[in-house]
N, CA, C and O atoms as a DFTB+ gen file, in Angstrom:
260 C
 N C O
     1  1     -43.010      69.316       6.277
     2  2     -42.227      70.437       6.761
     3  2     -40.963      69.940       7.459
     4  3     -39.889      70.507       7.259
     5  1     -41.074      68.905       8.263
     6  2     -39.920      68.358       8.973
     7  2     -38.918      67.745       7.995
     8  3     -37.706      67.868       8.176
     9  1     -39.431      67.090       6.966
    10  2     -38.560      66.472       5.970
    11  2     -37.781      67.552       5.214
    12  3     -36.587      67.395       4.959
    13  1     -38.457      68.644       4.859
    14  2     -37.779      69.738       4.161
    15  2     -36.671      70.324       5.024
    16  3     -35.581      70.614       4.532
    17  1     -36.950      70.494       6.300
    18  2     -35.949      71.058       7.210
    19  2     -34.745      70.118       7.330
    20  3     -33.597      70.562       7.321
    21  1     -35.021      68.820       7.440
    22  2     -33.943      67.839       7.543
    23  2     -33.095      67.829       6.268
    24  3     -31.868      67.764       6.339
    25  1     -33.742      67.892       5.114
    26  2     -33.010      67.919       3.843
    27  2     -32.167      69.184       3.732
    28  3     -31.026      69.135       3.273
    29  1     -32.727      70.314       4.152
    30  2     -31.998      71.574       4.109
    31  2     -30.755      71.500       4.985
    32  3     -29.682      71.949       4.581
    33  1     -30.893      70.936       6.184
    34  2     -29.748      70.814       7.093
    35  2     -28.681      69.886       6.521
    36  3     -27.488      70.155       6.657
    37  1     -29.106      68.791       5.881
    38  2     -28.148      67.873       5.261
    39  2     -27.389      68.562       4.132
    40  3     -26.177      68.391       3.998
    41  1     -28.102      69.342       3.321
    42  2     -27.458      70.045       2.212
    43  2     -26.493      71.112       2.733
    44  3     -25.405      71.280       2.183
    45  1     -26.878      71.828       3.778
    46  2     -25.990      72.834       4.353
    47  2     -24.701      72.184       4.835
    48  3     -23.606      72.704       4.616
    49  1     -24.848      71.042       5.493
    50  2     -23.680      70.328       5.999
    51  2     -22.789      69.843       4.848
    52  3     -21.564      69.951       4.915
    53  1     -23.411      69.314       3.800
    54  2     -22.652      68.811       2.652
    55  2     -21.903      69.942       1.952
    56  3     -20.744      69.775       1.573
    57  1     -22.552      71.082       1.779
    58  2     -21.919      72.221       1.131
    59  2     -20.759      72.731       1.982
    60  3     -19.695      73.055       1.455
    61  1     -20.961      72.802       3.283
    62  2     -19.903      73.263       4.188
    63  2     -18.695      72.338       4.110
    64  3     -17.557      72.802       4.047
    65  1     -18.943      71.026       4.113
    66  2     -17.849      70.064       4.033
    67  2     -17.120      70.171       2.692
    68  3     -15.894      70.065       2.644
    69  1     -17.863      70.378       1.611
    70  2     -17.240      70.504       0.291
    71  2     -16.361      71.757       0.234
    72  3     -15.251      71.709      -0.297
    73  1     -16.846      72.869       0.774
    74  2     -16.036      74.091       0.812
    75  2     -14.764      73.858       1.622
    76  3     -13.684      74.309       1.242
    77  1     -14.904      73.150       2.741
    78  2     -13.753      72.863       3.598
    79  2     -12.721      72.045       2.826
    80  3     -11.529      72.349       2.870
    81  1     -13.174      71.006       2.119
    82  2     -12.256      70.161       1.351
    83  2     -11.577      70.946       0.234
    84  3     -10.372      70.809       0.025
    85  1     -12.343      71.769      -0.486
    86  2     -11.760      72.572      -1.556
    87  2     -10.733      73.549      -1.007
    88  3      -9.670      73.734      -1.601
    89  1     -11.039      74.170       0.114
    90  2     -10.115      75.120       0.727
    91  2      -8.827      74.407       1.127
    92  3      -7.734      74.920       0.882
    93  1      -8.943      73.243       1.734
    94  2      -7.753      72.487       2.135
    95  2      -6.906      72.113       0.931
    96  3      -5.680      72.214       0.966
    97  1      -7.567      71.679      -0.135
    98  2      -6.840      71.194      -1.303
    99  2      -6.178      72.314      -2.095
   100  3      -5.036      72.179      -2.535
   101  1      -6.901      73.430      -2.279
   102  2      -6.414      74.460      -3.189
   103  2      -5.826      75.691      -2.526
   104  3      -5.054      76.402      -3.170
   105  1      -6.148      75.980      -1.280
   106  2      -5.679      77.221      -0.685
   107  2      -4.751      77.021       0.503
   108  3      -3.727      77.700       0.594
   109  1      -5.069      76.125       1.404
   110  2      -4.257      75.965       2.599
   111  2      -2.813      75.544       2.319
   112  3      -1.914      76.005       3.022
   113  1      -2.547      74.686       1.320
   114  2      -1.153      74.267       1.111
   115  2      -0.251      75.380       0.584
   116  3       0.972      75.248       0.632
   117  1      -0.825      76.467       0.084
   118  2      -0.036      77.504      -0.573
   119  2      -0.076      78.809       0.208
   120  3      -1.136      79.211       0.685
   121  1       1.053      79.465       0.342
   122  2       1.053      80.814       0.914
   123  2       0.292      81.752      -0.035
   124  3       0.210      81.487      -1.234
   125  1      -0.254      82.826       0.491
   126  2      -1.063      83.734      -0.320
   127  2      -0.316      84.290      -1.522
   128  3      -0.920      84.518      -2.571
   129  1       0.969      84.509      -1.390
   130  2       1.699      85.078      -2.528
   131  2       1.865      84.074      -3.677
   132  3       2.281      84.457      -4.770
   133  1       1.544      82.792      -3.440
   134  2       1.634      81.792      -4.508
   135  2       0.285      81.472      -5.149
   136  3       0.230      80.798      -6.177
   137  1      -0.801      81.954      -4.546
   138  2      -2.125      81.704      -5.124
   139  2      -2.266      82.570      -6.361
   140  3      -1.916      83.750      -6.348
   141  1      -2.782      81.976      -7.434
   142  2      -2.844      82.690      -8.709
   143  2      -3.702      83.945      -8.625
   144  3      -4.769      83.955      -8.011
   145  1      -3.215      84.980      -9.247
   146  2      -3.960      86.232      -9.286
   147  2      -4.177      86.667     -10.731
   148  3      -4.536      87.814     -10.994
   149  1      -3.961      85.763     -11.643
   150  2      -4.181      86.090     -13.048
   151  2      -5.605      85.736     -13.428
   152  3      -6.265      84.942     -12.757
   153  1      -6.061      86.327     -14.497
   154  2      -7.457      86.160     -14.883
   155  2      -7.689      84.855     -15.637
   156  3      -6.758      84.188     -16.088
   157  1      -8.949      84.529     -15.750
   158  2      -9.370      83.415     -16.582
   159  2      -9.435      83.902     -18.019
   160  3      -9.328      85.103     -18.269
   161  1      -9.608      82.997     -18.958
   162  2      -9.645      83.389     -20.360
   163  2     -10.866      84.252     -20.689
   164  3     -10.843      85.018     -21.652
   165  1     -11.923      84.128     -19.897
   166  2     -13.166      84.827     -20.212
   167  2     -13.237      86.225     -19.602
   168  3     -14.238      86.915     -19.794
   169  1     -12.207      86.669     -18.873
   170  2     -12.232      88.011     -18.284
   171  2     -10.832      88.611     -18.275
   172  3      -9.826      87.908     -18.368
   173  1     -10.804      89.918     -18.160
   174  2      -9.518      90.615     -18.140
   175  2      -8.900      90.509     -16.748
   176  3      -9.571      90.149     -15.781
   177  1      -7.607      90.828     -16.666
   178  2      -6.931      90.811     -15.363
   179  2      -7.575      91.787     -14.393
   180  3      -7.685      91.502     -13.200
   181  1      -8.001      92.943     -14.903
   182  2      -8.638      93.939     -14.042
   183  2      -9.946      93.403     -13.458
   184  3     -10.225      93.589     -12.274
   185  1     -10.748      92.735     -14.300
   186  2     -12.003      92.147     -13.817
   187  2     -11.723      91.063     -12.770
   188  3     -12.428      90.968     -11.765
   189  1     -10.706      90.259     -13.006
   190  2     -10.352      89.193     -12.077
   191  2      -9.929      89.762     -10.720
   192  3     -10.348      89.271      -9.671
   193  1      -9.101      90.793     -10.755
   194  2      -8.634      91.412      -9.514
   195  2      -9.807      92.021      -8.745
   196  3      -9.868      91.903      -7.521
   197  1     -10.736      92.671      -9.447
   198  2     -11.928      93.225      -8.794
   199  2     -12.754      92.119      -8.152
   200  3     -13.263      92.284      -7.044
   201  1     -12.889      90.995      -8.843
   202  2     -13.639      89.866      -8.299
   203  2     -12.967      89.318      -7.044
   204  3     -13.646      89.021      -6.061
   205  1     -11.660      89.183      -7.065
   206  2     -10.939      88.716      -5.880
   207  2     -11.124      89.673      -4.708
   208  3     -11.318      89.239      -3.573
   209  1     -11.065      90.963      -4.982
   210  2     -11.271      91.962      -3.927
   211  2     -12.680      91.857      -3.356
   212  3     -12.873      91.985      -2.147
   213  1     -13.661      91.624      -4.221
   214  2     -15.041      91.473      -3.769
   215  2     -15.178      90.255      -2.866
   216  3     -15.823      90.328      -1.820
   217  1     -14.579      89.141      -3.258
   218  2     -14.696      87.909      -2.477
   219  2     -14.059      88.023      -1.104
   220  3     -14.532      87.401      -0.153
   221  1     -12.997      88.803      -0.982
   222  2     -12.335      88.857       0.311
   223  2     -12.838      89.996       1.195
   224  3     -12.287      90.241       2.268
   225  1     -13.881      90.689       0.746
   226  2     -14.449      91.748       1.586
   227  2     -15.145      91.112       2.796
   228  3     -15.698      90.018       2.679
   229  1     -15.124      91.777       3.946
   230  2     -15.746      91.216       5.156
   231  2     -17.226      90.903       4.969
   232  3     -17.726      89.923       5.523
   233  1     -17.931      91.726       4.195
   234  2     -19.356      91.479       3.972
   235  2     -19.568      90.157       3.247
   236  3     -20.455      89.388       3.618
   237  1     -18.773      89.881       2.224
   238  2     -18.889      88.633       1.460
   239  2     -18.451      87.431       2.299
   240  3     -19.023      86.348       2.175
   241  1     -17.446      87.615       3.144
   242  2     -16.968      86.512       3.979
   243  2     -18.082      86.030       4.899
   244  3     -18.181      84.833       5.167
   245  1     -18.919      86.937       5.384
   246  2     -20.042      86.561       6.245
   247  2     -21.058      85.744       5.454
   248  3     -21.657      84.812       5.990
   249  1     -21.256      86.090       4.172
   250  2     -22.222      85.363       3.333
   251  2     -21.803      83.906       3.143
   252  3     -22.661      83.027       3.057
   253  1     -20.508      83.640       3.076
   254  2     -20.024      82.288       2.789
   255  2     -19.963      81.410       4.022
   256  3     -19.873      80.189       3.889
   257  1     -20.009      81.972       5.201
   258  2     -19.880      81.170       6.418
   259  2     -21.187      80.692       6.935
   260  3     -21.233      80.004       7.955
């Protein structure tokens, strides 16, 4: 049980650090108006915009922190 808890804490820390690095690399250097808002090839622009709106909702922001 203690080993599982320790592994879980290590993974949480690693995931948090990876998110931090990705955010620094891809989002922090750019003002929001320069971050891409176009869709991927597998979805329409409307689907992409809905997904972006979902991700920036306060409820979702709590899930990621």
